[in-house]
Short mmCIF file of C-alpha atoms and ligand atoms in Angstrom, two decimals:
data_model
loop_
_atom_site.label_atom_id
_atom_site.label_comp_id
_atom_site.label_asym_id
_atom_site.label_seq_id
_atom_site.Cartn_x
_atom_site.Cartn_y
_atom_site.Cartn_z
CA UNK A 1 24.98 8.49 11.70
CA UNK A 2 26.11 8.24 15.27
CA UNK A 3 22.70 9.50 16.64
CA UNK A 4 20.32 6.95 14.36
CA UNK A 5 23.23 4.26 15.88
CA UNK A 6 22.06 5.08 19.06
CA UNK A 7 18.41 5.52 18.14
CA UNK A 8 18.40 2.10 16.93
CA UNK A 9 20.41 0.80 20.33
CA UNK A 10 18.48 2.38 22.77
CA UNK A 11 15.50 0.18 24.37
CA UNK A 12 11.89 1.69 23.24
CA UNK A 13 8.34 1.10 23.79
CA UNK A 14 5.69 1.49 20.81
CA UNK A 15 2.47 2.58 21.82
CA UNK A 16 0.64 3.59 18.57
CA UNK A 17 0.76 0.56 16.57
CA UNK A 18 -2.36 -0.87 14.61
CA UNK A 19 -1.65 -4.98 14.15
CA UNK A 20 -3.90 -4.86 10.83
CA UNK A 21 -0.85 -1.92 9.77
CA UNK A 22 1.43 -4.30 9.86
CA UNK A 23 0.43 -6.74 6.91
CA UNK A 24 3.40 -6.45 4.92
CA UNK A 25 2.84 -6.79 0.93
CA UNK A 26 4.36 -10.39 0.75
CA UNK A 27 1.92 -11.48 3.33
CA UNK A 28 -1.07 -10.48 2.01
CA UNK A 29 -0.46 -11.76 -1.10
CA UNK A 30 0.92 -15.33 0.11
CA UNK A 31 -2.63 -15.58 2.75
CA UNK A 32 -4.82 -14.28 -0.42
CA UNK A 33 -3.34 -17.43 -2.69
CA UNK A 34 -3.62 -19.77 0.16
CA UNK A 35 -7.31 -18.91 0.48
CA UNK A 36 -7.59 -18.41 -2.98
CA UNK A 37 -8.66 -14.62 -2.42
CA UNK A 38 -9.03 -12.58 -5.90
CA UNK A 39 -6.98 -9.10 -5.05
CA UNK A 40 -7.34 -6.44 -7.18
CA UNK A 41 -3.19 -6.41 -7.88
CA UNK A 42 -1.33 -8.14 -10.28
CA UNK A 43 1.70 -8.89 -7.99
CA UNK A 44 3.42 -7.55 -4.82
CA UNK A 45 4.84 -4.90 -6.42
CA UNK A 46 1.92 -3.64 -7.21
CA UNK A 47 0.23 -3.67 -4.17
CA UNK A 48 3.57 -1.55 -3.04
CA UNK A 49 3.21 1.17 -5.41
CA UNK A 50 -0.87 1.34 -4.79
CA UNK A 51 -0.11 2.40 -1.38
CA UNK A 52 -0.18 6.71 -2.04
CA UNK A 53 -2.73 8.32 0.02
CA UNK A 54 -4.73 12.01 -0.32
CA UNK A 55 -6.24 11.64 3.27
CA UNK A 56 -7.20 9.04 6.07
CA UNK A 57 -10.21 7.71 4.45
CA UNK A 58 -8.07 6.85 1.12
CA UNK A 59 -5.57 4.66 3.34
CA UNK A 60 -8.79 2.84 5.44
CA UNK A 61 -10.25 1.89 2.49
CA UNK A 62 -7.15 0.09 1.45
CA UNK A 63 -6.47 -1.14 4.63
CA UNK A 64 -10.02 -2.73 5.37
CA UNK A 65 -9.64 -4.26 1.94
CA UNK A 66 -6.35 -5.80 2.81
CA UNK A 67 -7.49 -7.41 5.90
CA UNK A 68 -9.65 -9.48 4.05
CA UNK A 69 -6.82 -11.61 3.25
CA UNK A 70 -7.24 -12.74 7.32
CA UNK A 71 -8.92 -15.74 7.94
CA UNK A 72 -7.99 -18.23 10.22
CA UNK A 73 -6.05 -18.51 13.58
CA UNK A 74 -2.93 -19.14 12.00
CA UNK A 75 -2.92 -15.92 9.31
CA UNK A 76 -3.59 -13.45 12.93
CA UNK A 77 -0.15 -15.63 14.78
CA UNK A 78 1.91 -15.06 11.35
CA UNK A 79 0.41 -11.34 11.63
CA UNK A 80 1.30 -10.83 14.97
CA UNK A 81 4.75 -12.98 14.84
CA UNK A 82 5.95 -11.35 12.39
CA UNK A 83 5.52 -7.82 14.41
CA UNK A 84 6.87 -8.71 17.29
CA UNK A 85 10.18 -10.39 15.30
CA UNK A 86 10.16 -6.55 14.25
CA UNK A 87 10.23 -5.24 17.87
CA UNK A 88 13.43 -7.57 18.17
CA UNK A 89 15.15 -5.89 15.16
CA UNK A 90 14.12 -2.47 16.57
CA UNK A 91 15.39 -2.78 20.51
CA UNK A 92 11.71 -2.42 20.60
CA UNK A 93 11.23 -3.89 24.58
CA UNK A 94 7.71 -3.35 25.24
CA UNK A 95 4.45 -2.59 22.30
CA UNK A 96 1.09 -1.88 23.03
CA UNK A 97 -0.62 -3.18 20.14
CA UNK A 98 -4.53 -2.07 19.12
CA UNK A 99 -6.45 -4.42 17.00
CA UNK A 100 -9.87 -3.87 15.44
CA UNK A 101 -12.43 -6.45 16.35
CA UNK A 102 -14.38 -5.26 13.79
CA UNK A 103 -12.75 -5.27 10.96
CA UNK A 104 -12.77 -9.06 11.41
CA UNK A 105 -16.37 -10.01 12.97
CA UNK A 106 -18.07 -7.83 9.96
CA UNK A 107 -16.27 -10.24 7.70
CA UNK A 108 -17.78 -13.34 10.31
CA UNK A 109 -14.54 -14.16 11.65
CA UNK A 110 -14.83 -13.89 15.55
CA UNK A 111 -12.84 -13.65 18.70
CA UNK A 112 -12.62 -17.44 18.66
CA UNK A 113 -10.04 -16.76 15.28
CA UNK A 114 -8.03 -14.21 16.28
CA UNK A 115 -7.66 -13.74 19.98
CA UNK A 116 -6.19 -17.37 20.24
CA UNK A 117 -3.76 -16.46 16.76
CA UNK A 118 -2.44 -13.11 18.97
CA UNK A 119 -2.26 -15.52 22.42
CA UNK A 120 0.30 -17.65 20.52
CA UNK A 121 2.29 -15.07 19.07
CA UNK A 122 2.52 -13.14 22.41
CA UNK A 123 3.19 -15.95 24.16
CA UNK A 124 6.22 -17.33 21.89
CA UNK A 125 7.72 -13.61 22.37
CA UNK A 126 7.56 -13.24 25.76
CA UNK A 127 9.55 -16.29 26.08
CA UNK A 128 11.85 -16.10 22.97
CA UNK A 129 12.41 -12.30 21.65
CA UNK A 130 12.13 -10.83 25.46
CA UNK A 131 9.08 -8.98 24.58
CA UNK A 132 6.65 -7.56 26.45
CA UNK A 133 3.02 -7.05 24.83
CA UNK A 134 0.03 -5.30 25.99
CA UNK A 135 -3.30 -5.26 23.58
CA UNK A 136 -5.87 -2.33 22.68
CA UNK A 137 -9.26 -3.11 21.73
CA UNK A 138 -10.59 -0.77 19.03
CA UNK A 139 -13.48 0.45 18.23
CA UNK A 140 -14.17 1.70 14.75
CA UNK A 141 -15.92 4.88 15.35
CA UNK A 142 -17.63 5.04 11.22
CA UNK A 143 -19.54 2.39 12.79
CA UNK A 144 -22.43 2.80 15.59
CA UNK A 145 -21.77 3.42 19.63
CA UNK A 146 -24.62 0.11 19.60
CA UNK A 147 -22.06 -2.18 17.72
CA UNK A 148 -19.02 -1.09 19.86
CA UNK A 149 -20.82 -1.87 23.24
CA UNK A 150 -21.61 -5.08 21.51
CA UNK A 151 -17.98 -5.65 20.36
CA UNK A 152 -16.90 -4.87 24.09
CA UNK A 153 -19.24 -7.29 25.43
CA UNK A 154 -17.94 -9.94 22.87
CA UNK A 155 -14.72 -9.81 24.25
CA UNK A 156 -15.45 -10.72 27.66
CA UNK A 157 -13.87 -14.18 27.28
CA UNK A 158 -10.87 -12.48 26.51
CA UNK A 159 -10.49 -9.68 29.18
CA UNK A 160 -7.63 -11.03 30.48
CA UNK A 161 -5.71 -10.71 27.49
CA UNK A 162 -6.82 -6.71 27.30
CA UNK A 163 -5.16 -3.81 28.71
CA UNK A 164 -7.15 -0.64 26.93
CA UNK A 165 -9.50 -0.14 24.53
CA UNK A 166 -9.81 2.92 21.90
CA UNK A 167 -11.28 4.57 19.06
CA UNK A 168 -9.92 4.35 15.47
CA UNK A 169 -11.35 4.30 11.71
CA UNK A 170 -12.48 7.91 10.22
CA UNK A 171 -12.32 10.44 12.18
CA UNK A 172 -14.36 13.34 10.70
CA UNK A 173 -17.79 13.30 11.43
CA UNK A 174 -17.47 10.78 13.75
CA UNK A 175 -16.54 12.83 16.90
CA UNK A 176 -15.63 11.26 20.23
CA UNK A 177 -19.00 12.23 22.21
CA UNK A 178 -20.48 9.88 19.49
CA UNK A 179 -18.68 6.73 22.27
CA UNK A 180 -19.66 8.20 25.90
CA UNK A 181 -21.69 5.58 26.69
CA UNK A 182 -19.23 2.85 25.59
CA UNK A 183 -16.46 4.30 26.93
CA UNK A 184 -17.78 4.54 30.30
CA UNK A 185 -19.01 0.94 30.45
CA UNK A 186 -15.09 0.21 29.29
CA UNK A 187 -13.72 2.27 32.40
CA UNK A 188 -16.40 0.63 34.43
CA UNK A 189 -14.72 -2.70 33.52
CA UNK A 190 -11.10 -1.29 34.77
CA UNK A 191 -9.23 -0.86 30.98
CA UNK A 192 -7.25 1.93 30.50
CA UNK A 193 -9.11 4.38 27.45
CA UNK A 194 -7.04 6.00 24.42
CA UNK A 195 -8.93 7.34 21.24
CA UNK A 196 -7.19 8.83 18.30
CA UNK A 197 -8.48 12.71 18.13
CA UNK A 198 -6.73 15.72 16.44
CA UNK A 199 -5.17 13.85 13.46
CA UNK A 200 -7.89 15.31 11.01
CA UNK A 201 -10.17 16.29 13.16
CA UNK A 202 -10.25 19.69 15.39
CA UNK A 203 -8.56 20.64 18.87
CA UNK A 204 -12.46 20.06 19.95
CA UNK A 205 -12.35 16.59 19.49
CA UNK A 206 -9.46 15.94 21.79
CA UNK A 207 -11.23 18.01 24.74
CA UNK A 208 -14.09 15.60 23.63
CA UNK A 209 -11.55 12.65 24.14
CA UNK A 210 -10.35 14.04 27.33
CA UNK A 211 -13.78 15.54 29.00
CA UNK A 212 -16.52 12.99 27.78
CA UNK A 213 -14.40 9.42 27.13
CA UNK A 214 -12.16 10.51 30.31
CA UNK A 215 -9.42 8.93 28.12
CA UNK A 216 -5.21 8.49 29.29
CA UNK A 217 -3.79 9.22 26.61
CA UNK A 218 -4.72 11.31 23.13
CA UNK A 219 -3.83 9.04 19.89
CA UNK A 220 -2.04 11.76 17.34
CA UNK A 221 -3.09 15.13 18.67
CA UNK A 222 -1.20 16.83 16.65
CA UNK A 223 -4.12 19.21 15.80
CA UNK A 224 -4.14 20.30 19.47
CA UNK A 225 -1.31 23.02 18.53
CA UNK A 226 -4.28 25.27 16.93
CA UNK A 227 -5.61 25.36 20.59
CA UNK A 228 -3.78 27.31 23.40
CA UNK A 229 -5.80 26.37 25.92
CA UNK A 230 -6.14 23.08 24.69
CA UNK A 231 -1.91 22.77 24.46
CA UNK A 232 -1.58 24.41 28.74
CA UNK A 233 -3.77 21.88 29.49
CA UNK A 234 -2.37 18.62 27.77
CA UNK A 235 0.95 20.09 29.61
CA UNK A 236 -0.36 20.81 32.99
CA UNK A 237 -1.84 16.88 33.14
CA UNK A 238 1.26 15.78 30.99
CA UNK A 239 -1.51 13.91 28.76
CA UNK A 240 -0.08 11.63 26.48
CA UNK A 241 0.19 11.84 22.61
CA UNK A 242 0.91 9.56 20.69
CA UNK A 243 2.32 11.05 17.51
CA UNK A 244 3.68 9.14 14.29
CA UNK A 245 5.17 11.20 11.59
CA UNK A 246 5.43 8.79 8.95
CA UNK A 247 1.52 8.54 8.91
CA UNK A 248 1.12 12.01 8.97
CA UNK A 249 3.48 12.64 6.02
CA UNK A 250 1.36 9.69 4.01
CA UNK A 251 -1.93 10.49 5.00
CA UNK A 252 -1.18 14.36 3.98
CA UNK A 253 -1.49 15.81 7.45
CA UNK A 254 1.74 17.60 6.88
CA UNK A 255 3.62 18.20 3.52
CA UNK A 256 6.70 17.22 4.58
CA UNK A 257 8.66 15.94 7.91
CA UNK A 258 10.49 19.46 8.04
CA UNK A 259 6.95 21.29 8.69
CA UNK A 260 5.87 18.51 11.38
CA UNK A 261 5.23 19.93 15.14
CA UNK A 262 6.64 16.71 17.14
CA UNK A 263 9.50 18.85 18.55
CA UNK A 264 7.58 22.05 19.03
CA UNK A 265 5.28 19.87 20.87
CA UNK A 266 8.20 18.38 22.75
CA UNK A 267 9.87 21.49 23.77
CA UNK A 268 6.38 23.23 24.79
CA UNK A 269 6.74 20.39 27.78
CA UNK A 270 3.86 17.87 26.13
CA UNK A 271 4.38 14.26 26.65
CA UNK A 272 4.72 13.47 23.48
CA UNK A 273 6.77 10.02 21.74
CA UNK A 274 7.22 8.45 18.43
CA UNK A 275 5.34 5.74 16.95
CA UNK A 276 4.91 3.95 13.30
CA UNK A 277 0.55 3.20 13.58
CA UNK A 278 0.43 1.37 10.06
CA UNK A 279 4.41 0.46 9.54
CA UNK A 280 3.39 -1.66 6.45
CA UNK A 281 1.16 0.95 4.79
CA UNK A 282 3.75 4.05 5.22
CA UNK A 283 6.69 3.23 4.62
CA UNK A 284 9.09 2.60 7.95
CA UNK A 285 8.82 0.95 11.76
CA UNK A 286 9.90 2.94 14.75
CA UNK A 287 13.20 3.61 13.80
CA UNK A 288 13.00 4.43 10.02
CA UNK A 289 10.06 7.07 11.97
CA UNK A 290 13.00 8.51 14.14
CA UNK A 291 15.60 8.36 11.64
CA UNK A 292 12.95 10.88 9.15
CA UNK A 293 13.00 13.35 11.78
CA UNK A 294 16.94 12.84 11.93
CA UNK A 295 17.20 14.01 8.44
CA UNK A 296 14.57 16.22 8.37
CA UNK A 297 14.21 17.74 10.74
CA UNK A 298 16.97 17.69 12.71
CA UNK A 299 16.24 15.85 15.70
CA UNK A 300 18.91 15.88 18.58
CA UNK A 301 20.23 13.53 20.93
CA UNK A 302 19.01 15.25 24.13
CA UNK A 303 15.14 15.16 22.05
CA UNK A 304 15.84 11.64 20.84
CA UNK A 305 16.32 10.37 24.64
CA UNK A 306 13.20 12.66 26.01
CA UNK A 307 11.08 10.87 23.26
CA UNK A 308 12.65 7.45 23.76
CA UNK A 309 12.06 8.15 28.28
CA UNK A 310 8.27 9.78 27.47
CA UNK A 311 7.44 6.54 25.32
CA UNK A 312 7.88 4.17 28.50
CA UNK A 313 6.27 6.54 30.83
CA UNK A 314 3.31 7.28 28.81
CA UNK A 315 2.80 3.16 28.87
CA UNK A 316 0.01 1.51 30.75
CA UNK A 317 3.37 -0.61 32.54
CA UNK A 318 3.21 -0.74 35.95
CA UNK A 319 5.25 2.08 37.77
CA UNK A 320 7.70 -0.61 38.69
CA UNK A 321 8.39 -2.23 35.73
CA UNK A 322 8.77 2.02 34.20
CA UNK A 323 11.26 2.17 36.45
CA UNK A 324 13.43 -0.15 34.80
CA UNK A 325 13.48 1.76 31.41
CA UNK A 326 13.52 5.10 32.64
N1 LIG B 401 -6.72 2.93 11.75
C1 LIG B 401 -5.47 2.55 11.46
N2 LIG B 401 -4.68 3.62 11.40
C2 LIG B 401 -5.43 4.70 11.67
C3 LIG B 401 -5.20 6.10 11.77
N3 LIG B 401 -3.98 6.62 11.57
N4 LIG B 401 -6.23 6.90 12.06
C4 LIG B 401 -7.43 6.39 12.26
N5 LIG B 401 -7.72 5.10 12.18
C5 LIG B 401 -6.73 4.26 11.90
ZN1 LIG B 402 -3.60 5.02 14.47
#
């Protein structure tokens, strides 16, 4: 249609993307024969059809699994090459991209591995494919505050590289007040501060986010629409969510696209965009995300180009450099 056309013309910025979300089938099963890596699939296809989800935890388990298949410097460049050759096909301009530090220095693979593997990549896109990168540090909140002050010290070597740092893994039971301390010490350091609250979890957990981590922007939040109060608030401060229907359809946080709430949300005056979070694991990149709520649920042009406009000014870009895009 006309309206995906322009969609997939206009210039976007992706701001809910997880790198380890992006290992594509064919990848993980090339790096698991070149490091002779048993998986528990027969072929790619299979891998394919074993992605189907009942909740969050069913997909993290997967996805922890499939990481495994990471190793050395050059499996994290083809990781994050092959990304950022997708921003290209997407008129995607600018990404800020989380990765999970711990998903890879449980396994004894450290920052020395894949900071330098990301460096390259980022570096061969800013000059070739025009693309501008920033990177999110992630904590995994099923693991302890301890081992993400520890994983933020780690980094240090590598500050420069880092614009924000977050909070990802499973949510429930693991509530935001669990990371004060680490939080603080991350503000303390200057990075911006996201955490994902309100995909499973309650409208409580994203005034948790937003009280206790003091965070900039609210990762999903699509639960906040059970809260009123919560909801005049995240419109007063224009707070940020980050919303990405495609996950929520595969991770059963809605039934289907037609029941999701990203244009209620929009039209209640929240700062809300579109992102993909694990494009490999469910099922479509930025635009296949945009082009679901085209069919179903009937997304307009005047809604496409508020989502597209909140997606750069909900970036951690400099006001200057917003300015361009907006
Ligand atoms: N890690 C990767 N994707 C995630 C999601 N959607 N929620 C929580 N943790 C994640
Ligand atoms: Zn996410």
């Amino acid at each position: 249609s006309e309206l995906k056309q322009l969609i997939q013309q206009l210039p976007k910025a992706e701001l809910h993307l997880h790198i380890e979300g992006t290992l594509e089938p064919e990848l993980m099963w090339r790096l698991a024969k070149k490091h002779d890596i048993a998986l528990p699939f027969s072929s790619v296809e299979a891998i394919q059809e074993a992605y189907q989800f009942n909740n969050l935890q069913s997909f993290l388990d997967l996805y922890y699994q499939g990481a495994d298949v990471l190793r050395d410097e050059d499996d994290f460049f083809e990781l994050m090459w092959a990304y950022l050759c997708q921003c290209q096909q997407q008129n995607i301009v600018h990404t800020e991209i989380m990765f999970d530090p711990q998903t890879h220095t449980e396994r004894g693979i450290g920052y020395n591995v894949f900071m330098p593997g990301f460096a390259k990549a980022i570096e061969k896109a800013k000059a070739e494919l025009g693309v501008s990168v920033y990177l999110i540090l992630s904590f995994l909140r099923h693991l302890s505050e301890d081992s993400a002050i520890q994983t933020l010290q780690e980094a240090k070597p590598f500050y420069s590289m880092i614009t924000a740092v977050g909070l990802d893994s499973s949510e429930l039971g693991n509530p935001p007040s669990k990371f004060t301390r680490a939080f603080a010490q991350a503000a303390s350091q200057g990075f911006k501060l996201v955490a994902h609250a309100g995909e499973e979890g309650p409208p409580e957990y994203v005034w948790e986010a937003i009280n206790l981590l003091k965070v900039d922007r609210i990762d999903h939040g699509v639960r906040s629409i059970e809260d009123p109060i919560l909801m005049a608030y995240l419109k007063e401060h224009q707070v940020p969510l980050t919303v990405c229907p495609l996950s929520n359809l595969k991770l059963c946080v809605v039934d289907d696209i037609s029941q999701h709430n990203i244009v209620d949300l929009l039209n209640d005056g929240l700062r809300v965009m579109v992102n993909s979070d694990d494009p490999s694991y469910f099922g479509g990149y930025l635009n296949e995300n945009f082009f679901a709520l085209v069919d179903k649920l009937s997304l307009n042009k005047e809604d496409a180009v508020k989502l597209i406009s909140n997606s750069f000014s909900a970036s951690f870009l400099p006001d200057k450099q917003k300015q361009i895009w907006l």
